[in-house]
PDB file of C-alpha atoms in Angstrom:
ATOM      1  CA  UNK A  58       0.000   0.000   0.000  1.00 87.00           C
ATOM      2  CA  UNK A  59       3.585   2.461   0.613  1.00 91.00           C
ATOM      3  CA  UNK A  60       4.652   1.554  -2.595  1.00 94.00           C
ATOM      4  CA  UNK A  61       0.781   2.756  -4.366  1.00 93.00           C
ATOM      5  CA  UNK A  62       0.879   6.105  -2.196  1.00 93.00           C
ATOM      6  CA  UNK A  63       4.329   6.317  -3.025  1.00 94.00           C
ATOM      7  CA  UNK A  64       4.260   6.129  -6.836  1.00 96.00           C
ATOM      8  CA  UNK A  65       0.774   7.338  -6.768  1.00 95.00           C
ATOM      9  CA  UNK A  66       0.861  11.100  -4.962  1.00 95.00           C
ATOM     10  CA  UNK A  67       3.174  12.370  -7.478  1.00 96.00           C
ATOM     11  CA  UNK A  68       1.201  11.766 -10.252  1.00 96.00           C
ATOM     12  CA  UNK A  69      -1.816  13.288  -8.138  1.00 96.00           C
ATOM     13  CA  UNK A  70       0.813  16.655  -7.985  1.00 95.00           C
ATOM     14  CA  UNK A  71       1.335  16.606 -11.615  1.00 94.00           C
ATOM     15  CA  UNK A  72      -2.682  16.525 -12.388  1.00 95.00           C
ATOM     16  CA  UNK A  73      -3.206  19.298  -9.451  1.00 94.00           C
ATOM     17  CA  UNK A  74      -0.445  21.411 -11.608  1.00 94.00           C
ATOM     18  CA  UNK A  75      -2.292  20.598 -15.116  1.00 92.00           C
ATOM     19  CA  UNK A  76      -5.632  21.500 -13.590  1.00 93.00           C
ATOM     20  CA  UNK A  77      -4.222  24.798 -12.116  1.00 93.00           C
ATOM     21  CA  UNK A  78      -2.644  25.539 -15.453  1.00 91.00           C
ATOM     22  CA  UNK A  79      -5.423  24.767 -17.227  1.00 89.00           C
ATOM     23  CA  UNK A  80      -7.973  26.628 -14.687  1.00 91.00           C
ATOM     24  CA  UNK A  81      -5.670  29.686 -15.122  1.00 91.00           C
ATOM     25  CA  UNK A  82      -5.806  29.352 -18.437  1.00 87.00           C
ATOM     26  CA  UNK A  83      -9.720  29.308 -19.238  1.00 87.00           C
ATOM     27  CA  UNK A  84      -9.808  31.852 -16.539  1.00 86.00           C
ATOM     28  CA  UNK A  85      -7.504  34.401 -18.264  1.00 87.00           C
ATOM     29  CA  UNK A  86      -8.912  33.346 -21.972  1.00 83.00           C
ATOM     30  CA  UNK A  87     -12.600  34.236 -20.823  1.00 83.00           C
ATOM     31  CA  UNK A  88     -11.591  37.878 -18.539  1.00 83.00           C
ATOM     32  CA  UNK A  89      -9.910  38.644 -21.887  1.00 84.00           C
ATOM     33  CA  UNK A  90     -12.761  37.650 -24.271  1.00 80.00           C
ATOM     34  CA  UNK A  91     -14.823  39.987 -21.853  1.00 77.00           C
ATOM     35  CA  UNK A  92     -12.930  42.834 -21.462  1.00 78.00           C
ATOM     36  CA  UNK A  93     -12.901  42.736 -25.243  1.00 78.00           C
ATOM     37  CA  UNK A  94     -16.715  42.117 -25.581  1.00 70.00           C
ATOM     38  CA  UNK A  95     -18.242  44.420 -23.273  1.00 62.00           C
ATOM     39  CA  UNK A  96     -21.613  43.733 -24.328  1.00 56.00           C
ATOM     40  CA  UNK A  97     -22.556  39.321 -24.381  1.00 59.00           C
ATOM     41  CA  UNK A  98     -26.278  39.279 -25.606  1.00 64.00           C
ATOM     42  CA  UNK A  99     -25.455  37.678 -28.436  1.00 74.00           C
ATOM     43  CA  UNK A 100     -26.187  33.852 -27.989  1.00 79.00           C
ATOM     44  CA  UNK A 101     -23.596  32.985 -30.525  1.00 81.00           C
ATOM     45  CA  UNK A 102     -20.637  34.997 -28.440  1.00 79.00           C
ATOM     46  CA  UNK A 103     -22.022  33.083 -25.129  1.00 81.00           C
ATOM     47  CA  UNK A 104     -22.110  29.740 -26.682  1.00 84.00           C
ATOM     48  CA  UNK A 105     -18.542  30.119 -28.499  1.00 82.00           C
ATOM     49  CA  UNK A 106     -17.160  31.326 -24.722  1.00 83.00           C
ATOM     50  CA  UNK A 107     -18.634  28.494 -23.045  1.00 86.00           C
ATOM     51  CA  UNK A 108     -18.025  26.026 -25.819  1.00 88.00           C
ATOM     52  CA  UNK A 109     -14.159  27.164 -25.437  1.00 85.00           C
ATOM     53  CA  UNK A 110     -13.952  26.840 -21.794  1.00 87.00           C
ATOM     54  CA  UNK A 111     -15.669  23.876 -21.562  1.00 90.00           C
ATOM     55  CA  UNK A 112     -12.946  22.295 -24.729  1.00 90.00           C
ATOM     56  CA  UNK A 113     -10.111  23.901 -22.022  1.00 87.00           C
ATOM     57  CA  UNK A 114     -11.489  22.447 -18.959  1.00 90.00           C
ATOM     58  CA  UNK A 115     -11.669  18.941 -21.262  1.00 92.00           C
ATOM     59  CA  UNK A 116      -8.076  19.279 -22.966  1.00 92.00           C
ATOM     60  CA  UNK A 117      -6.863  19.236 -18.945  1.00 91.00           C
ATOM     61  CA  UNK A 118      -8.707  16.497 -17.814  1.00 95.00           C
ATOM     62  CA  UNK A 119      -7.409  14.383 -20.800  1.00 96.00           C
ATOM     63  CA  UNK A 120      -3.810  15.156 -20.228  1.00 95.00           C
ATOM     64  CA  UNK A 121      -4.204  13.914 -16.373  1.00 97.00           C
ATOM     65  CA  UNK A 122      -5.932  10.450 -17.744  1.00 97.00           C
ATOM     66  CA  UNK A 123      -2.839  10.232 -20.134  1.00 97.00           C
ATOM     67  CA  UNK A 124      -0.571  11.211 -16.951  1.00 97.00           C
ATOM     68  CA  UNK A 125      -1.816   8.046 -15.303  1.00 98.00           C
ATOM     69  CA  UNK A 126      -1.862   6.247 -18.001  1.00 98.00           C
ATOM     70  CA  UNK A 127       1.796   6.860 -19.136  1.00 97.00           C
ATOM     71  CA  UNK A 128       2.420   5.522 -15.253  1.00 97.00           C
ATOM     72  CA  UNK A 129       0.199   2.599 -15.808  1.00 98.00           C
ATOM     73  CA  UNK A 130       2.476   1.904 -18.731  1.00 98.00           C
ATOM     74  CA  UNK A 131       5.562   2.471 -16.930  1.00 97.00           C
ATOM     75  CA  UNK A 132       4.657   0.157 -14.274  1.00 97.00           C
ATOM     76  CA  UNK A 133       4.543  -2.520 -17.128  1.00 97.00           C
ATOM     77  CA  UNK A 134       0.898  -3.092 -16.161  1.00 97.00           C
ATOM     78  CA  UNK A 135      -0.748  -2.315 -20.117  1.00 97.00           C
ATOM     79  CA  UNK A 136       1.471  -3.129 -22.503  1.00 95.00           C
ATOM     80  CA  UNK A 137       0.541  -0.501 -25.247  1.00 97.00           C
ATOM     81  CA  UNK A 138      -0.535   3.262 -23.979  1.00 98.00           C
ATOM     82  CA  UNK A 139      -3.972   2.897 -25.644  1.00 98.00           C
ATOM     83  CA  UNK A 140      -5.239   0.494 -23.254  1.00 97.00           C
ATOM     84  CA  UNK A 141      -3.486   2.383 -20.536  1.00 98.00           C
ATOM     85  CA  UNK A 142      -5.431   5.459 -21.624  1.00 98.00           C
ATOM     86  CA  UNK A 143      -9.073   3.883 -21.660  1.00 98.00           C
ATOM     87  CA  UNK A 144      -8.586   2.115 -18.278  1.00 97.00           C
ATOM     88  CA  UNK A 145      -6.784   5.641 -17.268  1.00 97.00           C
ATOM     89  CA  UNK A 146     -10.012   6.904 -18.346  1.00 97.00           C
ATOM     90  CA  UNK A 147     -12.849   4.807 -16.682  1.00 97.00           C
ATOM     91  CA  UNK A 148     -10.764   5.375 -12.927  1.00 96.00           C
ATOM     92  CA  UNK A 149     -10.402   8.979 -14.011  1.00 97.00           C
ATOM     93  CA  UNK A 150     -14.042   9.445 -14.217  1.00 96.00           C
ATOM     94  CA  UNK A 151     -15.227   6.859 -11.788  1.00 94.00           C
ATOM     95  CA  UNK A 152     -16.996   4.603 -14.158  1.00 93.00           C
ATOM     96  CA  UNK A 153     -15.044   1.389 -13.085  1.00 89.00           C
ATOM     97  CA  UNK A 154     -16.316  -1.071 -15.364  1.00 91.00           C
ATOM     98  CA  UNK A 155     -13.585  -3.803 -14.527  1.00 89.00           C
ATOM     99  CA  UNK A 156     -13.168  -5.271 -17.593  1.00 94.00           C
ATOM    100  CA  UNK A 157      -9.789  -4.327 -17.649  1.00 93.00           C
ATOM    101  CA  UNK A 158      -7.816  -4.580 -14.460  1.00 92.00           C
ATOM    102  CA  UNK A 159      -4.811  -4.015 -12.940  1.00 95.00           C
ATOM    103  CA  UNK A 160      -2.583  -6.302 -11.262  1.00 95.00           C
ATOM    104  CA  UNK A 161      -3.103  -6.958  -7.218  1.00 94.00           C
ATOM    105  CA  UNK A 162       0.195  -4.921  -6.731  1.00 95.00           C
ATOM    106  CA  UNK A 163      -1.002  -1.865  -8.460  1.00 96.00           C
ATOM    107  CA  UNK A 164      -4.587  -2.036  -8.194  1.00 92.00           C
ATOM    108  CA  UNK A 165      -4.788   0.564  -5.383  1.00 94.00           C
ATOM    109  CA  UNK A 166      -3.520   3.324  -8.168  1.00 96.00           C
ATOM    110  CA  UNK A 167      -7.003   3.004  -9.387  1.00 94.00           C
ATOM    111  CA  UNK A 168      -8.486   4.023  -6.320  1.00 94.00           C
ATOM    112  CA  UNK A 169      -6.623   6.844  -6.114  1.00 95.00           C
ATOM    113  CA  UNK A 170      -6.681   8.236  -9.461  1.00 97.00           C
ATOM    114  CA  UNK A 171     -10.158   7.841  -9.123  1.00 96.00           C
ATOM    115  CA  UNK A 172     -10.180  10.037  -6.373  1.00 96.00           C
ATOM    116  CA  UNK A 173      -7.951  12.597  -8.299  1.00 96.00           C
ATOM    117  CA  UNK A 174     -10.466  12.531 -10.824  1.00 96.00           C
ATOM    118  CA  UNK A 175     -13.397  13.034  -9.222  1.00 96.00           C
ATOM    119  CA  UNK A 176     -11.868  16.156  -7.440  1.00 94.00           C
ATOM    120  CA  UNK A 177     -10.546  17.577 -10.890  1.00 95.00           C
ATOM    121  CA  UNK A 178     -14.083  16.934 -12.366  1.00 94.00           C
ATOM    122  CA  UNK A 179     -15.413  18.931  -9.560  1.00 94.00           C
ATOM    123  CA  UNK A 180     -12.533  21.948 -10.336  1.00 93.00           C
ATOM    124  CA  UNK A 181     -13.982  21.722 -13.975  1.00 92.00           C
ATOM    125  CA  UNK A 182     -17.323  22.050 -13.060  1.00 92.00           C
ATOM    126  CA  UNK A 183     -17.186  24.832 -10.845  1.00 92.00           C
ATOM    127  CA  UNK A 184     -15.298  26.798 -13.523  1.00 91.00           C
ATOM    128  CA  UNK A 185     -18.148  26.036 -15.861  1.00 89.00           C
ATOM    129  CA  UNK A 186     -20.554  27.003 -13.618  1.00 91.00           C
ATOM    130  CA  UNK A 187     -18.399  30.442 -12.618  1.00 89.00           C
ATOM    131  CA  UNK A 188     -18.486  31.363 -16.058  1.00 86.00           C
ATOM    132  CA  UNK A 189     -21.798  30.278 -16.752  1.00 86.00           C
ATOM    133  CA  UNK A 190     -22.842  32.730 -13.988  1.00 89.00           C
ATOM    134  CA  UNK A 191     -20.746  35.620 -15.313  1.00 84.00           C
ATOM    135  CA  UNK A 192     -22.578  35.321 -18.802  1.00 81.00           C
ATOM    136  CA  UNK A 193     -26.076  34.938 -17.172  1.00 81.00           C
ATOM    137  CA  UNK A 194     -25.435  37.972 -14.940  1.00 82.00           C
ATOM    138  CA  UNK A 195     -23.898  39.889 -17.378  1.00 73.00           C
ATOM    139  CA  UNK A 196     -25.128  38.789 -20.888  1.00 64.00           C
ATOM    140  CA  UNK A 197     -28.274  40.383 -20.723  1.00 58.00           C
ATOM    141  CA  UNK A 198     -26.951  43.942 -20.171  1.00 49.00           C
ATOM    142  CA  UNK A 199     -26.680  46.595 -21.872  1.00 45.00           C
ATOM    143  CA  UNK A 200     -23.889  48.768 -22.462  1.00 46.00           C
ATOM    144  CA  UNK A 201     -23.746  50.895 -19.474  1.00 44.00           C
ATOM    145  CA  UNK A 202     -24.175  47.483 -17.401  1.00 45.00           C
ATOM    146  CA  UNK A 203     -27.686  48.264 -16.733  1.00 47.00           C
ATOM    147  CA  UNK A 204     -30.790  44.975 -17.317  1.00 46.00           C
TER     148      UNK A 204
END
């Protein structure tokens, strides 16, 4: 169990930096498109904004899967970085089907990417739903800022 939290919380570290790279990164991408668009009535604007964050938030949660998954294939437990990836991907968002599964040594990484996953999920969504809230507060106003 060491040798999982040993091997495992470093890869945790590297998908807390990716998220806060990628959080920074939507963040400063959407203040910009604001500043530049004072006005956000148009639906088309809003969607594009939110369809760009959302691709962002996405784009980070795929490099963590691959993260683990590059592990997973380090560890010698998948031998080509395909199936790492998908099995990456079902801990990563907590789907655990179990038709592909690691071996009794390693099997606790699953748990805890799982939890990593989860968590970043949760990062995402709250950064949808901030910016979400920005557009719905401030997408229906006019130029002065007024409803």
């Amino acid at each position: 169990m060491l040798l999982n939290l040993l091997t495992g919380i470093p890869v945790m570290l590297v998908c807390l930096l990716f998220q806060a790279i990628f959080v920074a990164l939507c963040l400063r991408q959407y203040a910009r498109f604001r500043q530049r668009h004072e006005v956000l009535g148009r639906p088309l604007q809003q969607i594009v904004l939110l369809a760009l964050v959302m691709l962002l938030a996405m784009l980070g949660n795929f490099l963590q899967m691959a993260a683990w998954a590059g592990l997973f294939v380090l560890l010698g437990e998948f031998a080509d970085f395909a199936t790492a990836l998908y099995h990456s991907g079902v801990n990563f968002a907590t789907l655990g089907y179990g038709d592909i599964v690691m071996s009794e040594r390693w099997r606790l990484l699953g748990a805890l990417e799982a939890a990593n996953g989860i968590l970043m999920f949760g990062v995402s969504t709250s950064m949808m739903t901030a910016a979400l809230t920005d557009l719905i507060r401030h997408g229906k106003s006019g130029p002065s800022g007024e409803p």
